[in-house]
GROMACS .gro file of C-alpha atoms in nm:
model
  295
    1MET     CA    1   4.229  -1.414  -2.368
    2LEU     CA    2   3.862  -1.316  -2.398
    3GLY     CA    3   3.788  -1.658  -2.547
    4ILE     CA    4   3.948  -1.832  -2.247
    5LEU     CA    5   3.758  -1.614  -2.000
    6ASN     CA    6   3.433  -1.686  -2.185
    7GLU     CA    7   3.498  -2.062  -2.165
    8ILE     CA    8   3.560  -2.033  -1.791
    9LYS     CA    9   3.244  -1.829  -1.744
   10HIS     CA   10   3.032  -2.093  -1.918
   11SER     CA   11   3.201  -2.393  -1.756
   12GLN     CA   12   2.995  -2.619  -1.531
   13TRP     CA   13   3.207  -2.568  -1.217
   14PHE     CA   14   3.189  -2.190  -1.254
   15TYR     CA   15   2.810  -2.208  -1.283
   16PHE     CA   16   2.767  -2.439  -0.984
   17PHE     CA   17   2.994  -2.216  -0.775
   18TYR     CA   18   2.786  -1.909  -0.853
   19LYS     CA   19   2.461  -2.097  -0.795
   20MET     CA   20   2.579  -2.221  -0.455
   21VAL     CA   21   2.699  -1.875  -0.350
   22PHE     CA   22   2.377  -1.713  -0.467
   23ARG     CA   23   2.167  -1.957  -0.263
   24ILE     CA   24   2.373  -1.907   0.054
   25ILE     CA   25   2.417  -1.530   0.050
   26PRO     CA   26   2.111  -1.299   0.068
   27GLN     CA   27   2.044  -1.145  -0.272
   28LYS     CA   28   2.117  -0.792  -0.155
   29GLN     CA   29   2.459  -0.894  -0.028
   30PHE     CA   30   2.530  -1.094  -0.342
   31ILE     CA   31   2.454  -0.791  -0.559
   32ARG     CA   32   2.663  -0.562  -0.337
   33TYR     CA   33   2.970  -0.785  -0.362
   34TYR     CA   34   2.912  -0.863  -0.730
   35TYR     CA   35   2.906  -0.490  -0.802
   36LYS     CA   36   3.219  -0.426  -0.597
   37SER     CA   37   3.405  -0.701  -0.782
   38ARG     CA   38   3.323  -0.531  -1.113
   39MET     CA   39   3.330  -0.162  -1.020
   40GLY     CA   40   3.572  -0.145  -0.723
   41GLU     CA   41   3.318  -0.002  -0.478
   42PHE     CA   42   2.993  -0.099  -0.310
   43PRO     CA   43   2.672   0.042  -0.464
   44ASN     CA   44   2.446   0.276  -0.271
   45LEU     CA   45   2.126   0.070  -0.262
   46LYS     CA   46   1.945   0.283  -0.003
   47ASN     CA   47   1.960   0.600  -0.208
   48PRO     CA   48   2.106   0.512  -0.551
   49LYS     CA   49   2.235   0.807  -0.752
   50SER     CA   50   2.417   0.680  -1.060
   51PHE     CA   51   2.277   0.492  -1.359
   52ASN     CA   52   2.459   0.173  -1.259
   53GLU     CA   53   2.342   0.191  -0.897
   54LYS     CA   54   1.982   0.235  -1.007
   55LEU     CA   55   2.004  -0.075  -1.225
   56GLN     CA   56   2.121  -0.268  -0.917
   57PHE     CA   57   1.830  -0.123  -0.722
   58LEU     CA   58   1.590  -0.243  -0.991
   59LYS     CA   59   1.742  -0.592  -0.978
   60LEU     CA   60   1.646  -0.608  -0.612
   61TYR     CA   61   1.312  -0.435  -0.593
   62HIS     CA   62   1.141  -0.407  -0.932
   63ARG     CA   63   0.935  -0.714  -1.019
   64ASP     CA   64   0.726  -0.707  -1.335
   65PRO     CA   65   0.626  -1.037  -1.504
   66LEU     CA   66   0.638  -0.860  -1.840
   67MET     CA   67   1.014  -0.832  -1.796
   68THR     CA   68   1.040  -1.211  -1.787
   69GLN     CA   69   0.847  -1.235  -2.112
   70CYS     CA   70   1.066  -0.973  -2.276
   71ALA     CA   71   1.392  -1.128  -2.156
   72ASP     CA   72   1.283  -1.456  -2.317
   73LYS     CA   73   1.420  -1.451  -2.673
   74TYR     CA   74   1.116  -1.641  -2.803
   75GLU     CA   75   0.830  -1.501  -2.593
   76VAL     CA   76   0.943  -1.142  -2.660
   77ARG     CA   77   0.829  -1.192  -3.019
   78LYS     CA   78   0.467  -1.201  -2.897
   79TYR     CA   79   0.516  -0.872  -2.712
   80ILE     CA   80   0.668  -0.710  -3.022
   81SER     CA   81   0.389  -0.843  -3.243
   82GLU     CA   82   0.119  -0.705  -3.013
   83LYS     CA   83   0.283  -0.364  -2.962
   84ILE     CA   84   0.434  -0.298  -3.305
   85GLY     CA   85   0.356  -0.578  -3.548
   86ASP     CA   86   0.542  -0.870  -3.704
   87HIS     CA   87   0.713  -0.657  -3.969
   88VAL     CA   88   1.009  -0.572  -3.739
   89LEU     CA   89   1.075  -0.933  -3.636
   90ASN     CA   90   1.360  -1.137  -3.779
   91GLU     CA   91   1.264  -1.454  -3.966
   92LEU     CA   92   1.229  -1.751  -3.732
   93TYR     CA   93   1.336  -2.095  -3.860
   94GLY     CA   94   1.239  -2.293  -3.552
   95VAL     CA   95   1.201  -2.318  -3.174
   96TYR     CA   96   1.302  -2.632  -2.985
   97ASP     CA   97   1.275  -2.769  -2.631
   98SER     CA   98   1.595  -2.972  -2.664
   99VAL     CA   99   1.901  -3.017  -2.885
  100GLU     CA  100   1.771  -3.359  -2.990
  101GLU     CA  101   1.465  -3.201  -3.154
  102ILE     CA  102   1.672  -2.997  -3.402
  103ASP     CA  103   1.694  -3.129  -3.756
  104PHE     CA  104   2.026  -2.968  -3.849
  105GLY     CA  105   2.004  -3.101  -4.203
  106SER     CA  106   1.689  -2.899  -4.273
  107LEU     CA  107   1.843  -2.570  -4.160
  108PRO     CA  108   1.980  -2.327  -4.419
  109LYS     CA  109   2.352  -2.279  -4.475
  110GLU     CA  110   2.372  -1.982  -4.240
  111PHE     CA  111   2.170  -1.891  -3.932
  112VAL     CA  112   2.189  -1.773  -3.571
  113MET     CA  113   2.109  -2.015  -3.288
  114LYS     CA  114   2.027  -1.886  -2.938
  115VAL     CA  115   1.908  -2.023  -2.607
  116THR     CA  116   1.599  -1.832  -2.500
  117HIS     CA  117   1.692  -1.800  -2.133
  118GLY     CA  118   2.057  -1.691  -2.157
  119SER     CA  119   2.279  -1.400  -2.241
  120GLY     CA  120   2.564  -1.424  -2.492
  121GLN     CA  121   2.508  -1.798  -2.541
  122ASN     CA  122   2.467  -1.782  -2.916
  123LEU     CA  123   2.600  -1.970  -3.217
  124ILE     CA  124   2.668  -1.756  -3.524
  125CYS     CA  125   2.673  -1.999  -3.816
  126LYS     CA  126   2.791  -1.865  -4.153
  127ASP     CA  127   2.837  -2.210  -4.306
  128LYS     CA  128   2.691  -2.512  -4.127
  129SER     CA  129   2.923  -2.750  -4.318
  130GLU     CA  130   3.221  -2.598  -4.133
  131ILE     CA  131   3.075  -2.632  -3.783
  132ASP     CA  132   3.192  -2.899  -3.540
  133TRP     CA  133   2.841  -3.008  -3.448
  134ASN     CA  134   2.948  -3.260  -3.183
  135LYS     CA  135   3.116  -2.977  -2.995
  136GLU     CA  136   2.834  -2.727  -3.050
  137LYS     CA  137   2.564  -2.974  -2.948
  138GLU     CA  138   2.747  -3.032  -2.620
  139ASN     CA  139   2.774  -2.656  -2.568
  140LEU     CA  140   2.402  -2.614  -2.630
  141LYS     CA  141   2.320  -2.891  -2.382
  142LYS     CA  142   2.532  -2.714  -2.119
  143TYR     CA  143   2.361  -2.381  -2.191
  144MET     CA  144   2.019  -2.542  -2.156
  145LYS     CA  145   2.103  -2.660  -1.803
  146LYS     CA  146   2.210  -2.319  -1.675
  147ASN     CA  147   2.003  -2.037  -1.532
  148HIS     CA  148   2.146  -1.691  -1.605
  149TYR     CA  149   1.981  -1.558  -1.288
  150TYR     CA  150   2.244  -1.717  -1.065
  151PHE     CA  151   2.536  -1.540  -1.232
  152ASN     CA  152   2.440  -1.184  -1.142
  153GLY     CA  153   2.094  -1.164  -0.986
  154GLU     CA  154   1.905  -1.060  -1.301
  155TRP     CA  155   1.575  -1.199  -1.177
  156PRO     CA  156   1.372  -1.184  -1.507
  157TYR     CA  157   1.579  -1.480  -1.630
  158LYS     CA  158   1.492  -1.699  -1.332
  159ASP     CA  159   1.165  -1.846  -1.460
  160ILE     CA  160   1.225  -1.846  -1.837
  161LYS     CA  161   1.163  -2.186  -1.996
  162PRO     CA  162   1.491  -2.304  -2.155
  163ARG     CA  163   1.451  -2.342  -2.530
  164ILE     CA  164   1.655  -2.296  -2.845
  165ILE     CA  165   1.556  -2.069  -3.132
  166VAL     CA  166   1.706  -2.048  -3.478
  167GLU     CA  167   1.677  -1.722  -3.672
  168LYS     CA  168   1.794  -1.583  -4.001
  169PHE     CA  169   2.155  -1.467  -4.014
  170LEU     CA  170   2.132  -1.099  -4.107
  171THR     CA  171   2.362  -0.940  -4.363
  172ASP     CA  172   2.344  -0.608  -4.543
  173LYS     CA  173   2.534  -0.571  -4.870
  174GLY     CA  174   2.743  -0.875  -4.779
  175THR     CA  175   2.847  -0.753  -4.435
  176VAL     CA  176   2.715  -0.792  -4.082
  177PRO     CA  177   2.484  -0.496  -4.012
  178MET     CA  178   2.558  -0.247  -3.737
  179ASP     CA  179   2.388  -0.304  -3.406
  180TYR     CA  180   2.191  -0.005  -3.273
  181LYS     CA  181   2.129  -0.018  -2.899
  182LEU     CA  182   1.881   0.242  -2.774
  183PHE     CA  183   1.903   0.313  -2.401
  184CYS     CA  184   1.555   0.412  -2.284
  185ILE     CA  185   1.497   0.564  -1.941
  186ASN     CA  186   1.139   0.605  -1.818
  187GLY     CA  187   1.009   0.540  -2.169
  188TYR     CA  188   1.232   0.784  -2.359
  189VAL     CA  189   1.547   0.727  -2.561
  190GLU     CA  190   1.840   0.891  -2.382
  191PHE     CA  191   2.122   0.783  -2.611
  192ILE     CA  192   2.217   0.530  -2.876
  193VAL     CA  193   2.517   0.298  -2.888
  194VAL     CA  194   2.628   0.193  -3.237
  195ASP     CA  195   2.821  -0.134  -3.243
  196GLU     CA  196   3.038  -0.156  -3.553
  197ASP     CA  197   3.231  -0.460  -3.685
  198ARG     CA  198   3.116  -0.677  -3.392
  199PHE     CA  199   3.308  -0.984  -3.512
  200GLY     CA  200   3.625  -0.798  -3.607
  201GLU     CA  201   3.770  -0.474  -3.472
  202HIS     CA  202   3.471  -0.401  -3.254
  203LYS     CA  203   3.395  -0.031  -3.204
  204GLN     CA  204   3.123   0.147  -3.009
  205THR     CA  205   3.010   0.504  -3.065
  206LEU     CA  206   2.753   0.689  -2.857
  207TYR     CA  207   2.503   0.934  -3.008
  208ASP     CA  208   2.220   1.145  -2.875
  209LYS     CA  209   1.872   1.156  -3.031
  210GLY     CA  210   1.987   1.426  -3.270
  211TRP     CA  211   2.261   1.193  -3.399
  212ASN     CA  212   2.538   1.396  -3.240
  213LYS     CA  213   2.842   1.213  -3.104
  214LEU     CA  214   2.856   1.225  -2.725
  215GLY     CA  215   3.229   1.174  -2.680
  216VAL     CA  216   3.164   0.903  -2.423
  217LYS     CA  217   3.340   0.567  -2.420
  218MET     CA  218   3.200   0.238  -2.291
  219THR     CA  219   3.352  -0.108  -2.338
  220TYR     CA  220   3.514  -0.054  -2.677
  221GLU     CA  221   3.688   0.238  -2.843
  222ASN     CA  222   3.483   0.490  -3.038
  223SER     CA  223   3.478   0.447  -3.413
  224LYS     CA  224   3.687   0.688  -3.618
  225ASN     CA  225   3.444   0.649  -3.907
  226ASN     CA  226   3.174   0.900  -3.982
  227ILE     CA  227   2.873   0.676  -3.922
  228GLU     CA  228   2.569   0.783  -4.117
  229LYS     CA  229   2.237   0.808  -3.942
  230PRO     CA  230   2.033   0.497  -4.036
  231LYS     CA  231   1.750   0.553  -4.285
  232SER     CA  232   1.505   0.400  -4.039
  233PHE     CA  233   1.624   0.615  -3.747
  234ASP     CA  234   1.295   0.796  -3.686
  235ASP     CA  235   1.109   0.464  -3.682
  236MET     CA  236   1.380   0.325  -3.456
  237LEU     CA  237   1.323   0.599  -3.198
  238ASP     CA  238   0.946   0.564  -3.216
  239VAL     CA  239   0.944   0.185  -3.183
  240ALA     CA  240   1.201   0.187  -2.901
  241GLU     CA  241   0.997   0.431  -2.694
  242LYS     CA  242   0.675   0.234  -2.748
  243LEU     CA  243   0.842  -0.091  -2.645
  244SER     CA  244   1.021   0.057  -2.344
  245LYS     CA  245   0.722   0.253  -2.210
  246PRO     CA  246   0.621  -0.003  -1.939
  247PHE     CA  247   0.971  -0.021  -1.788
  248PRO     CA  248   1.186   0.214  -1.576
  249PHE     CA  249   1.475   0.119  -1.802
  250ALA     CA  250   1.512  -0.096  -2.113
  251ARG     CA  251   1.771  -0.116  -2.385
  252ILE     CA  252   1.604  -0.189  -2.719
  253ASP     CA  253   1.832  -0.328  -2.991
  254PHE     CA  254   1.782  -0.307  -3.366
  255TYR     CA  255   1.952  -0.376  -3.697
  256GLU     CA  256   1.892  -0.204  -4.026
  257VAL     CA  257   1.890  -0.435  -4.328
  258LYS     CA  258   1.824  -0.283  -4.672
  259GLU     CA  259   1.689   0.026  -4.494
  260LYS     CA  260   1.442  -0.193  -4.305
  261LEU     CA  261   1.421  -0.197  -3.927
  262VAL     CA  262   1.475  -0.539  -3.763
  263PHE     CA  263   1.430  -0.598  -3.390
  264GLY     CA  264   1.719  -0.757  -3.201
  265GLU     CA  265   1.640  -0.794  -2.830
  266ILE     CA  266   1.537  -0.619  -2.510
  267THR     CA  267   1.791  -0.594  -2.227
  268PHE     CA  268   1.714  -0.464  -1.878
  269TYR     CA  269   2.061  -0.465  -1.722
  270PRO     CA  270   2.331  -0.400  -1.986
  271LYS     CA  271   2.667  -0.530  -1.860
  272SER     CA  272   2.460  -0.633  -1.556
  273GLY     CA  273   2.455  -0.268  -1.446
  274CYS     CA  274   2.833  -0.246  -1.432
  275ILE     CA  275   2.919  -0.017  -1.725
  276ASN     CA  276   3.252   0.161  -1.711
  277PHE     CA  277   3.165   0.495  -1.869
  278SER     CA  278   3.445   0.731  -1.964
  279PRO     CA  279   3.417   1.003  -1.847
  280SER     CA  280   3.266   0.850  -1.531
  281THR     CA  281   3.055   1.165  -1.480
  282PHE     CA  282   2.824   1.035  -1.756
  283ASN     CA  283   2.714   0.760  -1.516
  284ASN     CA  284   2.590   1.024  -1.270
  285GLU     CA  285   2.436   1.241  -1.542
  286LEU     CA  286   2.225   0.946  -1.656
  287GLY     CA  287   2.132   0.870  -1.297
  288GLU     CA  288   1.989   1.219  -1.254
  289ARG     CA  289   1.747   1.156  -1.544
  290PHE     CA  290   1.649   0.816  -1.409
  291ASN     CA  291   1.349   0.802  -1.174
  292VAL     CA  292   1.301   0.480  -0.977
  293ASN     CA  293   1.039   0.395  -0.716
  294TYR     CA  294   1.196   0.389  -0.369
  295ASN     CA  295   0.879   0.273  -0.190
   0.00000   0.00000   0.00000
């Protein structure tokens, strides 16, 4: 079912519909109705209280060109290099302006391919000999023609130059490493989401900075496993806070491979600011810690 919904979401008619609606309806109204369709109620954009409402507020009123650079999956590497250094960056095999530029024969057996201006438009390749490249090339061409901004009003994506990057496929002891997502509010880590078995029985578990389980559920069920604190956890916290410092909110993602910290991406509106927290009171608790500029 999720696969069918994903195909619909990325279809051309779906994209053109959203683009047309977004151009006709004022952005504030678009965001209000988008939020209601996802959360069942209109957001308070005059005096936002919850975490989700404040992300919607930032969509409308916070404009920082650095966010566009950091939302770009290629240009963000320059920001990371300047702030932290190259040692946390994943190995880059190539960056391309079009599908036609890619020499698929020269790529290694396994890799990850991403469009720089999108969200979730990735190709995880574990064995390139088993990929239907005619199909995937067509998918990539479709992705390159779309602007993620028109789906949900996430303005940093609007002016990103569409490109394709190919990076190393990360494994740790033969398995896909856990994904550590650090939610940073006003430059400080508030909590961590650990994504486990992302391509199988996906689980998510929330921890505080002391590596204590929070007992809060998001999209997926909490893991029943006792997840060990990553060896690089202290570095993870430090790097996340340095990278998030310029922004009211940023989610900084990492992997740990052979006890080494590897940067994933920076996200400014996780789930487009429509996260179904359980208990829902956690949404308001986060909002109380979240200062945004109302001027």
